[in-house]
Amino acid sequence: LVVVCLVFCCAMLLAHSRSFTITCVSVMQIIGSLGVAYFLFRVIMNFRFFSFLNMNMAFVAFAIGVDDIFVFMDAYKQSYDFLPADTPYANRIGWVVSRSFSAMLITTMTTCFAFMANMVSSITVIRLFGIWAAVVVAVDFALMMTILPAILIIVETTSMKDKCTLGGWNKSITAMGDESATRRKPLLERVLEVYVAPCVVHKHAKYGFA
């Protein structure tokens, strides 16, 4: 099941980011967060008991990690709509981080506190699972906010040599200095925009949701 989850997450990341490098680094970052969290849990916190229940956190880590990456990458794509095309990479990434940081921090904190609520349990396995899960979520967030911006700058800088950023999200400005950019939306975004959004905003949709 872990392999199936890994393949599915890789496929979704590749379809959304359109970058093999970002996909590989993101997956390795999520896997690495489990190793760092285990070091903190076993060595720093000195918890010697590690139950089989804690292994289930691998699925949760992939789900939360991929969700945070989607939020960050969406903010990056939005930067081309709100910032000039010739904005320096450092300023663009800074804008992306400031835009996505609060949303991801809130979701990370709520998830950590939800898992830490298991600490009130009298069952040792459940109590330790809550601590382990909270550590994994926090470590995954910290690594994602440090590694993903760096690798994004590397991919962006490299792709600009071919006059295209991240597989066609945003065509670079032309030699005449045209700042208008054409951004081809991902398949999932087009499906939601064309088929799902009209149904949600339709005047009769309120009766279906009532």
Coordinates of N, CA and C in Angstrom, one line a residue:
L1 N 0.8 -1.2 0.0 CA 0.0 0.0 0.0 C 0.9 1.3 0.0
V2 N 2.0 1.2 0.7 CA 2.9 2.4 0.7 C 3.4 2.7 -0.7
V3 N 3.7 1.6 -1.5 CA 4.2 1.8 -2.8 C 3.1 2.4 -3.7
V4 N 1.9 1.9 -3.6 CA 0.8 2.4 -4.4 C 0.5 3.9 -4.0
C5 N 0.6 4.2 -2.7 CA 0.5 5.6 -2.3 C 1.6 6.5 -2.9
L6 N 2.8 5.9 -2.9 CA 3.9 6.7 -3.4 C 3.8 6.9 -4.9
V7 N 3.4 5.9 -5.6 CA 3.2 6.1 -7.1 C 2.1 7.1 -7.4
F8 N 1.0 7.0 -6.6 CA -0.1 7.9 -6.9 C 0.3 9.3 -6.6
C9 N 1.0 9.5 -5.5 CA 1.5 10.9 -5.1 C 2.4 11.4 -6.1
C10 N 3.3 10.6 -6.6 CA 4.3 11.0 -7.6 C 3.5 11.4 -8.9
A11 N 2.5 10.7 -9.3 CA 1.8 11.0 -10.5 C 1.0 12.3 -10.4
M12 N 0.4 12.5 -9.2 CA -0.3 13.8 -9.0 C 0.7 15.0 -8.9
L13 N 1.8 14.8 -8.3 CA 2.8 15.9 -8.2 C 3.3 16.2 -9.6
L14 N 3.6 15.2 -10.4 CA 4.1 15.4 -11.7 C 3.1 16.1 -12.6
A15 N 1.9 15.7 -12.5 CA 0.8 16.3 -13.3 C 0.6 17.7 -12.9
H16 N 0.8 18.0 -11.6 CA 0.5 19.4 -11.2 C 1.7 20.3 -11.4
S17 N 2.9 19.8 -11.1 CA 4.1 20.7 -11.2 C 4.7 20.7 -12.6
R18 N 4.4 19.6 -13.4 CA 5.0 19.4 -14.7 C 6.5 19.6 -14.7
S19 N 7.1 19.1 -13.6 CA 8.5 19.1 -13.4 C 9.0 17.8 -12.7
F20 N 9.8 17.0 -13.4 CA 10.3 15.8 -12.8 C 11.2 16.0 -11.6
T21 N 12.0 17.1 -11.7 CA 12.9 17.4 -10.6 C 12.1 17.8 -9.3
I22 N 11.1 18.7 -9.5 CA 10.3 19.0 -8.3 C 9.6 17.8 -7.7
T23 N 9.1 17.0 -8.6 CA 8.4 15.8 -8.1 C 9.3 14.9 -7.3
C24 N 10.5 14.6 -7.8 CA 11.5 13.7 -7.1 C 11.9 14.3 -5.8
V25 N 12.3 15.6 -5.8 CA 12.7 16.3 -4.6 C 11.6 16.3 -3.6
S26 N 10.4 16.6 -4.0 CA 9.3 16.6 -3.0 C 9.0 15.3 -2.4
V27 N 9.1 14.2 -3.2 CA 8.9 12.9 -2.6 C 10.1 12.6 -1.6
M28 N 11.3 12.9 -2.0 CA 12.4 12.6 -1.1 C 12.3 13.5 0.2
Q29 N 11.8 14.7 0.0 CA 11.6 15.5 1.2 C 10.6 14.9 2.2
I30 N 9.5 14.4 1.6 CA 8.5 13.8 2.5 C 9.1 12.5 3.2
I31 N 9.8 11.7 2.4 CA 10.4 10.5 3.0 C 11.5 10.9 4.0
G32 N 12.2 12.0 3.7 CA 13.2 12.4 4.7 C 12.7 13.0 5.9
S33 N 11.5 13.5 5.9 CA 10.8 14.1 7.1 C 10.5 12.9 8.1
L34 N 10.2 11.7 7.5 CA 10.0 10.6 8.4 C 11.3 10.2 9.2
G35 N 12.4 10.3 8.4 CA 13.7 10.0 9.1 C 14.1 11.0 10.1
V36 N 13.9 12.3 9.8 CA 14.2 13.3 10.8 C 13.3 13.2 12.0
A37 N 12.0 13.0 11.8 CA 11.1 12.8 12.9 C 11.4 11.6 13.7
Y38 N 11.8 10.5 13.1 CA 12.2 9.4 13.9 C 13.4 9.7 14.8
F39 N 14.4 10.4 14.3 CA 15.6 10.8 15.1 C 15.1 11.7 16.3
L40 N 14.2 12.6 16.0 CA 13.8 13.5 17.1 C 13.0 12.6 18.1
F41 N 12.2 11.7 17.6 CA 11.3 10.9 18.5 C 12.1 9.9 19.3
R42 N 13.1 9.3 18.7 CA 13.8 8.2 19.3 C 15.0 8.7 20.1
V43 N 15.8 9.7 19.6 CA 17.0 10.1 20.2 C 16.8 11.3 21.1
I44 N 16.2 12.4 20.5 CA 16.0 13.6 21.3 C 15.0 13.5 22.4
M45 N 13.8 12.9 22.0 CA 12.8 12.8 23.0 C 12.9 11.5 23.9
N46 N 13.8 10.6 23.4 CA 14.1 9.4 24.2 C 12.9 8.5 24.4
F47 N 12.1 8.3 23.3 CA 11.0 7.4 23.4 C 11.5 6.1 22.7
R48 N 11.7 5.0 23.5 CA 12.2 3.8 23.1 C 11.2 2.9 22.4
F49 N 9.9 3.1 22.8 CA 8.9 2.2 22.3 C 8.3 2.8 21.0
F50 N 8.4 2.0 19.9 CA 7.9 2.5 18.6 C 6.9 1.4 18.1
S51 N 5.6 1.6 18.2 CA 4.7 0.6 17.8 C 4.4 0.5 16.3
F52 N 3.8 -0.5 15.9 CA 3.4 -0.7 14.5 C 2.4 0.4 14.1
L53 N 1.6 0.9 15.0 CA 0.6 1.9 14.7 C 1.3 3.2 14.1
N54 N 2.5 3.4 14.6 CA 3.2 4.6 14.1 C 3.6 4.5 12.6
M55 N 3.6 3.3 12.1 CA 4.0 3.1 10.7 C 2.9 3.7 9.8
N56 N 1.6 3.7 10.3 CA 0.6 4.3 9.5 C 0.7 5.8 9.2
M57 N 1.6 6.4 9.9 CA 1.9 7.8 9.7 C 2.5 8.1 8.4
A58 N 3.1 7.1 7.7 CA 3.6 7.2 6.4 C 2.6 7.7 5.4
F59 N 1.4 7.1 5.5 CA 0.3 7.5 4.6 C -0.1 9.0 4.8
V60 N -0.2 9.3 6.1 CA -0.7 10.7 6.5 C 0.4 11.7 6.1
A61 N 1.7 11.3 6.2 CA 2.8 12.2 5.9 C 2.7 12.5 4.4
F62 N 2.5 11.5 3.6 CA 2.4 11.8 2.1 C 1.2 12.6 1.8
A63 N 0.1 12.4 2.4 CA -1.1 13.2 2.1 C -0.9 14.6 2.5
I64 N -0.4 14.9 3.7 CA -0.2 16.2 4.2 C 0.9 16.9 3.4
G65 N 2.0 16.2 3.1 CA 3.1 16.8 2.4 C 2.7 17.2 0.9
V66 N 2.0 16.3 0.3 CA 1.6 16.6 -1.1 C 0.6 17.8 -1.1
D67 N -0.3 17.9 -0.1 CA -1.2 19.0 0.0 C -0.5 20.3 0.2
D68 N 0.5 20.3 1.1 CA 1.3 21.5 1.2 C 2.0 21.9 0.0
I69 N 2.5 21.0 -0.7 CA 3.2 21.3 -2.0 C 2.3 21.9 -3.0
F70 N 1.1 21.3 -3.1 CA 0.1 21.9 -4.0 C -0.2 23.3 -3.7
V71 N -0.4 23.6 -2.4 CA -0.6 25.0 -2.0 C 0.5 25.9 -2.4
F72 N 1.7 25.5 -2.1 CA 2.9 26.3 -2.5 C 3.0 26.5 -4.0
M73 N 2.8 25.5 -4.7 CA 2.9 25.6 -6.2 C 1.8 26.4 -6.8
D74 N 0.6 26.4 -6.2 CA -0.4 27.2 -6.7 C -0.1 28.7 -6.4
A75 N 0.5 29.0 -5.2 CA 0.9 30.3 -4.9 C 2.0 30.8 -5.9
Y76 N 2.8 29.9 -6.3 CA 3.9 30.2 -7.2 C 3.3 30.6 -8.6
K77 N 2.3 29.8 -9.0 CA 1.7 30.1 -10.3 C 0.9 31.4 -10.2
Q78 N 0.3 31.7 -9.1 CA -0.4 33.0 -8.9 C 0.6 34.2 -9.0
S79 N 1.8 34.0 -8.6 CA 2.8 35.1 -8.6 C 2.9 35.7 -10.0
Y80 N 2.7 34.9 -11.1 CA 2.8 35.4 -12.4 C 1.6 36.3 -12.8
D81 N 0.5 36.2 -12.0 CA -0.6 37.0 -12.2 C -0.6 38.3 -11.5
F82 N 0.1 38.3 -10.3 CA 0.1 39.4 -9.4 C 1.5 40.2 -9.5
L83 N 2.5 39.6 -10.0 CA 3.8 40.3 -10.1 C 4.2 40.4 -11.5
P84 N 5.0 41.5 -11.8 CA 5.5 41.6 -13.2 C 6.4 40.5 -13.6
A85 N 6.4 40.2 -14.9 CA 7.2 39.1 -15.4 C 8.7 39.2 -15.2
D86 N 9.2 40.4 -15.0 CA 10.6 40.5 -14.8 C 11.0 40.6 -13.3
T87 N 10.1 40.2 -12.4 CA 10.4 40.2 -11.0 C 11.6 39.3 -10.7
P88 N 12.6 39.7 -9.9 CA 13.7 38.9 -9.6 C 13.2 37.6 -8.9
Y89 N 14.0 36.5 -9.0 CA 13.6 35.3 -8.4 C 13.4 35.3 -6.9
A90 N 14.4 36.0 -6.3 CA 14.3 36.1 -4.8 C 13.1 36.8 -4.4
N91 N 12.7 37.9 -5.1 CA 11.5 38.6 -4.7 C 10.2 37.8 -5.0
R92 N 10.2 37.1 -6.1 CA 9.1 36.2 -6.4 C 8.9 35.1 -5.4
I93 N 10.0 34.4 -5.1 CA 9.9 33.3 -4.1 C 9.5 33.9 -2.7
G94 N 10.0 35.1 -2.4 CA 9.6 35.7 -1.1 C 8.1 36.0 -1.1
W95 N 7.6 36.4 -2.2 CA 6.1 36.7 -2.3 C 5.4 35.4 -2.1
V96 N 5.9 34.3 -2.8 CA 5.2 33.0 -2.7 C 5.2 32.5 -1.3
V97 N 6.3 32.6 -0.6 CA 6.4 32.1 0.7 C 5.5 32.8 1.7
S98 N 5.5 34.2 1.5 CA 4.6 35.0 2.4 C 3.2 34.7 2.1
R99 N 2.8 34.4 0.9 CA 1.4 34.2 0.6 C 0.9 32.8 1.0
S100 N 1.8 31.8 1.0 CA 1.4 30.4 1.3 C 1.7 30.0 2.7
F101 N 2.6 30.8 3.4 CA 3.1 30.4 4.7 C 2.0 30.3 5.7
S102 N 1.2 31.4 5.8 CA 0.1 31.4 6.8 C -0.9 30.3 6.7
A103 N -1.3 30.0 5.4 CA -2.3 29.0 5.2 C -1.7 27.6 5.6
M104 N -0.5 27.3 5.2 CA 0.1 26.0 5.5 C 0.4 25.9 7.0
L105 N 0.8 27.1 7.6 CA 1.1 27.0 9.1 C -0.1 26.7 9.9
I106 N -1.2 27.3 9.5 CA -2.5 27.1 10.2 C -2.9 25.7 10.1
T107 N -2.9 25.1 8.9 CA -3.3 23.7 8.8 C -2.3 22.8 9.5
T108 N -1.0 23.1 9.5 CA 0.0 22.3 10.2 C -0.3 22.3 11.7
M109 N -0.5 23.5 12.2 CA -0.8 23.6 13.7 C -2.0 22.9 14.1
T110 N -3.1 23.0 13.3 CA -4.3 22.4 13.7 C -4.2 20.8 13.6
T111 N -3.4 20.4 12.6 CA -3.2 18.9 12.5 C -2.3 18.4 13.7
C112 N -1.3 19.2 14.0 CA -0.4 18.8 15.1 C -1.2 18.8 16.4
F113 N -2.0 19.8 16.7 CA -2.8 19.8 17.9 C -3.8 18.7 18.0
A114 N -4.4 18.3 16.8 CA -5.3 17.2 16.7 C -4.7 15.9 17.1
F115 N -3.5 15.7 16.6 CA -2.8 14.5 16.9 C -2.3 14.5 18.4
M116 N -1.9 15.7 18.9 CA -1.4 15.8 20.3 C -2.6 15.6 21.3
A117 N -3.8 15.7 20.8 CA -4.9 15.4 21.7 C -4.9 14.0 22.2
N118 N -4.2 13.1 21.4 CA -4.1 11.7 21.9 C -3.3 11.5 23.1
M119 N -2.6 12.6 23.5 CA -1.7 12.5 24.7 C -2.5 12.3 26.0
V120 N -3.8 12.6 25.9 CA -4.6 12.5 27.1 C -5.1 11.0 27.3
S121 N -4.8 10.2 26.3 CA -5.2 8.8 26.4 C -4.4 8.1 27.4
S122 N -5.0 7.1 28.1 CA -4.3 6.3 29.1 C -3.6 5.1 28.4
I123 N -3.9 4.9 27.1 CA -3.2 3.8 26.4 C -1.9 4.3 25.9
T124 N -0.8 3.7 26.2 CA 0.5 4.1 25.8 C 0.7 4.2 24.3
V125 N 0.2 3.2 23.6 CA 0.4 3.2 22.2 C -0.2 4.4 21.5
I126 N -1.4 4.7 21.9 CA -2.1 5.8 21.3 C -1.5 7.1 21.7
R127 N -1.0 7.2 22.9 CA -0.4 8.5 23.4 C 0.9 8.7 22.6
L128 N 1.7 7.7 22.5 CA 3.0 7.9 21.7 C 2.7 8.1 20.2
F129 N 1.7 7.5 19.7 CA 1.3 7.8 18.3 C 1.0 9.2 18.1
G130 N 0.3 9.8 19.0 CA -0.1 11.3 18.9 C 1.2 12.1 18.9
I131 N 2.1 11.8 19.7 CA 3.4 12.6 19.8 C 4.2 12.4 18.5
W132 N 4.3 11.1 18.0 CA 5.0 10.8 16.8 C 4.4 11.5 15.6
A133 N 3.0 11.5 15.5 CA 2.4 12.1 14.4 C 2.6 13.6 14.4
A134 N 2.5 14.2 15.5 CA 2.7 15.7 15.6 C 4.1 16.1 15.2
V135 N 5.1 15.3 15.6 CA 6.5 15.5 15.2 C 6.7 15.4 13.7
V136 N 6.1 14.4 13.1 CA 6.2 14.2 11.7 C 5.6 15.3 10.9
V137 N 4.4 15.8 11.3 CA 3.8 16.9 10.6 C 4.6 18.2 10.7
A138 N 5.1 18.4 11.9 CA 5.9 19.6 12.1 C 7.2 19.6 11.3
V139 N 7.9 18.4 11.3 CA 9.1 18.3 10.5 C 8.9 18.4 9.0
D140 N 7.8 17.8 8.6 CA 7.5 17.9 7.1 C 7.3 19.3 6.7
F141 N 6.6 20.1 7.5 CA 6.3 21.5 7.2 C 7.6 22.3 7.2
A142 N 8.5 22.0 8.2 CA 9.8 22.8 8.2 C 10.7 22.5 7.0
L143 N 10.8 21.2 6.7 CA 11.6 20.8 5.5 C 11.0 21.3 4.2
M144 N 9.7 21.3 4.1 CA 9.1 21.8 2.9 C 9.3 23.2 2.6
M145 N 9.2 24.0 3.7 CA 9.4 25.5 3.6 C 10.9 25.9 3.4
T146 N 11.8 25.0 3.6 CA 13.2 25.3 3.3 C 13.7 24.7 2.0
I147 N 13.3 23.4 1.7 CA 13.8 22.8 0.5 C 13.1 23.2 -0.7
L148 N 11.7 23.2 -0.7 CA 11.0 23.5 -1.9 C 11.3 24.8 -2.5
P149 N 11.3 25.9 -1.8 CA 11.7 27.2 -2.4 C 13.1 27.2 -3.1
A150 N 14.0 26.5 -2.4 CA 15.4 26.4 -3.0 C 15.4 25.7 -4.3
I151 N 14.7 24.5 -4.4 CA 14.7 23.7 -5.6 C 13.9 24.4 -6.7
L152 N 12.9 25.2 -6.2 CA 12.1 25.9 -7.2 C 12.9 27.0 -7.9
I153 N 13.7 27.6 -7.2 CA 14.6 28.6 -7.8 C 15.6 28.0 -8.8
I154 N 16.1 26.8 -8.4 CA 17.0 26.1 -9.3 C 16.3 25.7 -10.6
V155 N 15.1 25.1 -10.5 CA 14.4 24.7 -11.7 C 14.0 25.9 -12.5
E156 N 13.6 27.0 -11.9 CA 13.2 28.2 -12.6 C 14.4 28.7 -13.4
T157 N 15.5 28.8 -12.7 CA 16.7 29.4 -13.3 C 17.1 28.5 -14.5
T158 N 17.1 27.2 -14.3 CA 17.5 26.3 -15.4 C 16.5 26.4 -16.6
S159 N 15.2 26.4 -16.3 CA 14.2 26.3 -17.4 C 14.2 27.6 -18.2
M160 N 14.6 28.8 -17.5 CA 14.6 30.0 -18.3 C 15.6 30.0 -19.4
K161 N 16.6 29.1 -19.4 CA 17.5 29.0 -20.5 C 16.8 28.5 -21.8
D162 N 15.7 27.8 -21.6 CA 14.9 27.3 -22.7 C 13.7 28.2 -23.0
K163 N 13.7 29.4 -22.3 CA 12.6 30.4 -22.5 C 11.3 29.8 -22.1
C164 N 11.2 29.0 -21.1 CA 10.0 28.4 -20.6 C 10.1 28.1 -19.2
T165 N 9.1 28.5 -18.4 CA 9.2 28.2 -16.9 C 8.3 27.0 -16.6
L166 N 8.9 26.0 -16.0 CA 8.2 24.9 -15.4 C 7.2 24.2 -16.4
G167 N 7.7 23.8 -17.5 CA 6.9 23.0 -18.5 C 5.8 23.8 -19.1
G168 N 5.8 25.1 -19.2 CA 4.8 25.8 -20.0 C 3.8 26.5 -19.1
W169 N 4.0 26.6 -17.8 CA 3.1 27.4 -17.0 C 3.0 28.8 -17.5
N170 N 4.2 29.4 -17.7 CA 4.2 30.8 -18.1 C 5.3 31.0 -19.1
K171 N 5.0 31.3 -20.3 CA 6.0 31.6 -21.3 C 6.7 32.9 -21.0
S172 N 8.0 32.9 -21.2 CA 8.8 34.0 -20.8 C 8.5 35.2 -21.8
I173 N 8.9 36.4 -21.3 CA 8.7 37.6 -22.1 C 9.4 37.5 -23.4
T174 N 8.9 38.0 -24.5 CA 9.5 38.0 -25.8 C 10.6 39.0 -25.9
A175 N 11.3 38.9 -27.0 CA 12.5 39.8 -27.2 C 12.0 41.2 -27.3
M176 N 10.8 41.5 -27.7 CA 10.3 42.9 -27.8 C 9.9 43.4 -26.4
G177 N 10.0 42.6 -25.4 CA 9.7 43.1 -24.0 C 8.2 43.0 -23.7
D178 N 7.5 42.1 -24.3 CA 6.1 41.9 -24.0 C 6.0 41.3 -22.7
E179 N 5.3 41.9 -21.7 CA 5.1 41.4 -20.4 C 3.9 40.5 -20.2
S180 N 3.1 40.3 -21.3 CA 2.0 39.5 -21.2 C 2.4 38.0 -21.3
A181 N 1.8 37.1 -20.5 CA 2.2 35.7 -20.4 C 1.0 34.9 -20.6
T182 N 1.2 33.8 -21.3 CA 0.1 32.9 -21.5 C 0.4 31.6 -20.7
R183 N -0.5 31.3 -19.8 CA -0.3 30.2 -18.9 C -1.3 29.1 -19.2
R184 N -0.8 27.9 -19.6 CA -1.6 26.8 -19.8 C -1.9 26.1 -18.5
K185 N -3.2 26.0 -18.2 CA -3.6 25.5 -16.9 C -3.5 24.0 -17.0
P186 N -3.2 23.4 -15.8 CA -3.2 21.9 -15.7 C -4.6 21.3 -16.0
L187 N -4.6 20.0 -16.3 CA -5.8 19.3 -16.7 C -6.9 19.4 -15.6
L188 N -6.4 19.1 -14.3 CA -7.3 19.1 -13.2 C -8.0 20.5 -13.0
E189 N -7.2 21.5 -13.1 CA -7.7 22.9 -13.0 C -8.7 23.2 -14.1
R190 N -8.4 22.8 -15.3 CA -9.4 23.0 -16.4 C -10.7 22.3 -16.2
V191 N -10.6 21.0 -15.7 CA -11.8 20.3 -15.4 C -12.7 20.9 -14.3
L192 N -12.0 21.4 -13.3 CA -12.8 22.0 -12.2 C -13.4 23.4 -12.7
E193 N -12.7 24.1 -13.5 CA -13.1 25.4 -14.0 C -14.3 25.2 -15.0
V194 N -14.2 24.2 -15.9 CA -15.2 24.1 -16.9 C -16.4 23.3 -16.5
Y195 N -16.2 22.3 -15.7 CA -17.3 21.4 -15.4 C -17.9 21.5 -14.0
V196 N -17.0 21.7 -13.0 CA -17.4 21.7 -11.6 C -17.9 23.1 -11.2
A197 N -17.1 24.2 -11.5 CA -17.4 25.5 -11.0 C -18.8 26.0 -11.5
P198 N -19.2 25.8 -12.8 CA -20.5 26.2 -13.2 C -21.6 25.5 -12.5
C199 N -21.4 24.3 -12.1 CA -22.5 23.6 -11.3 C -22.6 24.2 -9.9
V200 N -21.5 24.6 -9.3 CA -21.5 25.1 -8.0 C -22.2 26.4 -7.9
V201 N -21.9 27.3 -8.9 CA -22.4 28.7 -8.9 C -23.7 28.8 -9.6
H202 N -24.3 27.7 -10.1 CA -25.6 27.8 -10.7 C -26.6 28.2 -9.7
K203 N -27.6 28.9 -10.2 CA -28.7 29.4 -9.3 C -29.5 28.3 -8.6
H204 N -29.6 27.1 -9.3 CA -30.3 26.0 -8.7 C -29.4 25.1 -7.8
A205 N -28.1 25.4 -7.7 CA -27.3 24.6 -7.0 C -27.6 24.6 -5.5
K206 N -28.1 25.7 -5.0 CA -28.4 25.8 -3.6 C -29.4 24.7 -3.1
Y207 N -30.3 24.3 -4.0 CA -31.3 23.3 -3.6 C -30.6 21.9 -3.5
G208 N -29.5 21.7 -4.3 CA -28.8 20.4 -4.2 C -28.0 20.3 -2.9
F209 N -27.5 21.5 -2.5 CA -26.6 21.5 -1.3 C -27.5 21.6 0.0
A210 N -28.7 22.0 -0.1 CA -29.6 22.2 1.1 C -29.9 20.9 1.7

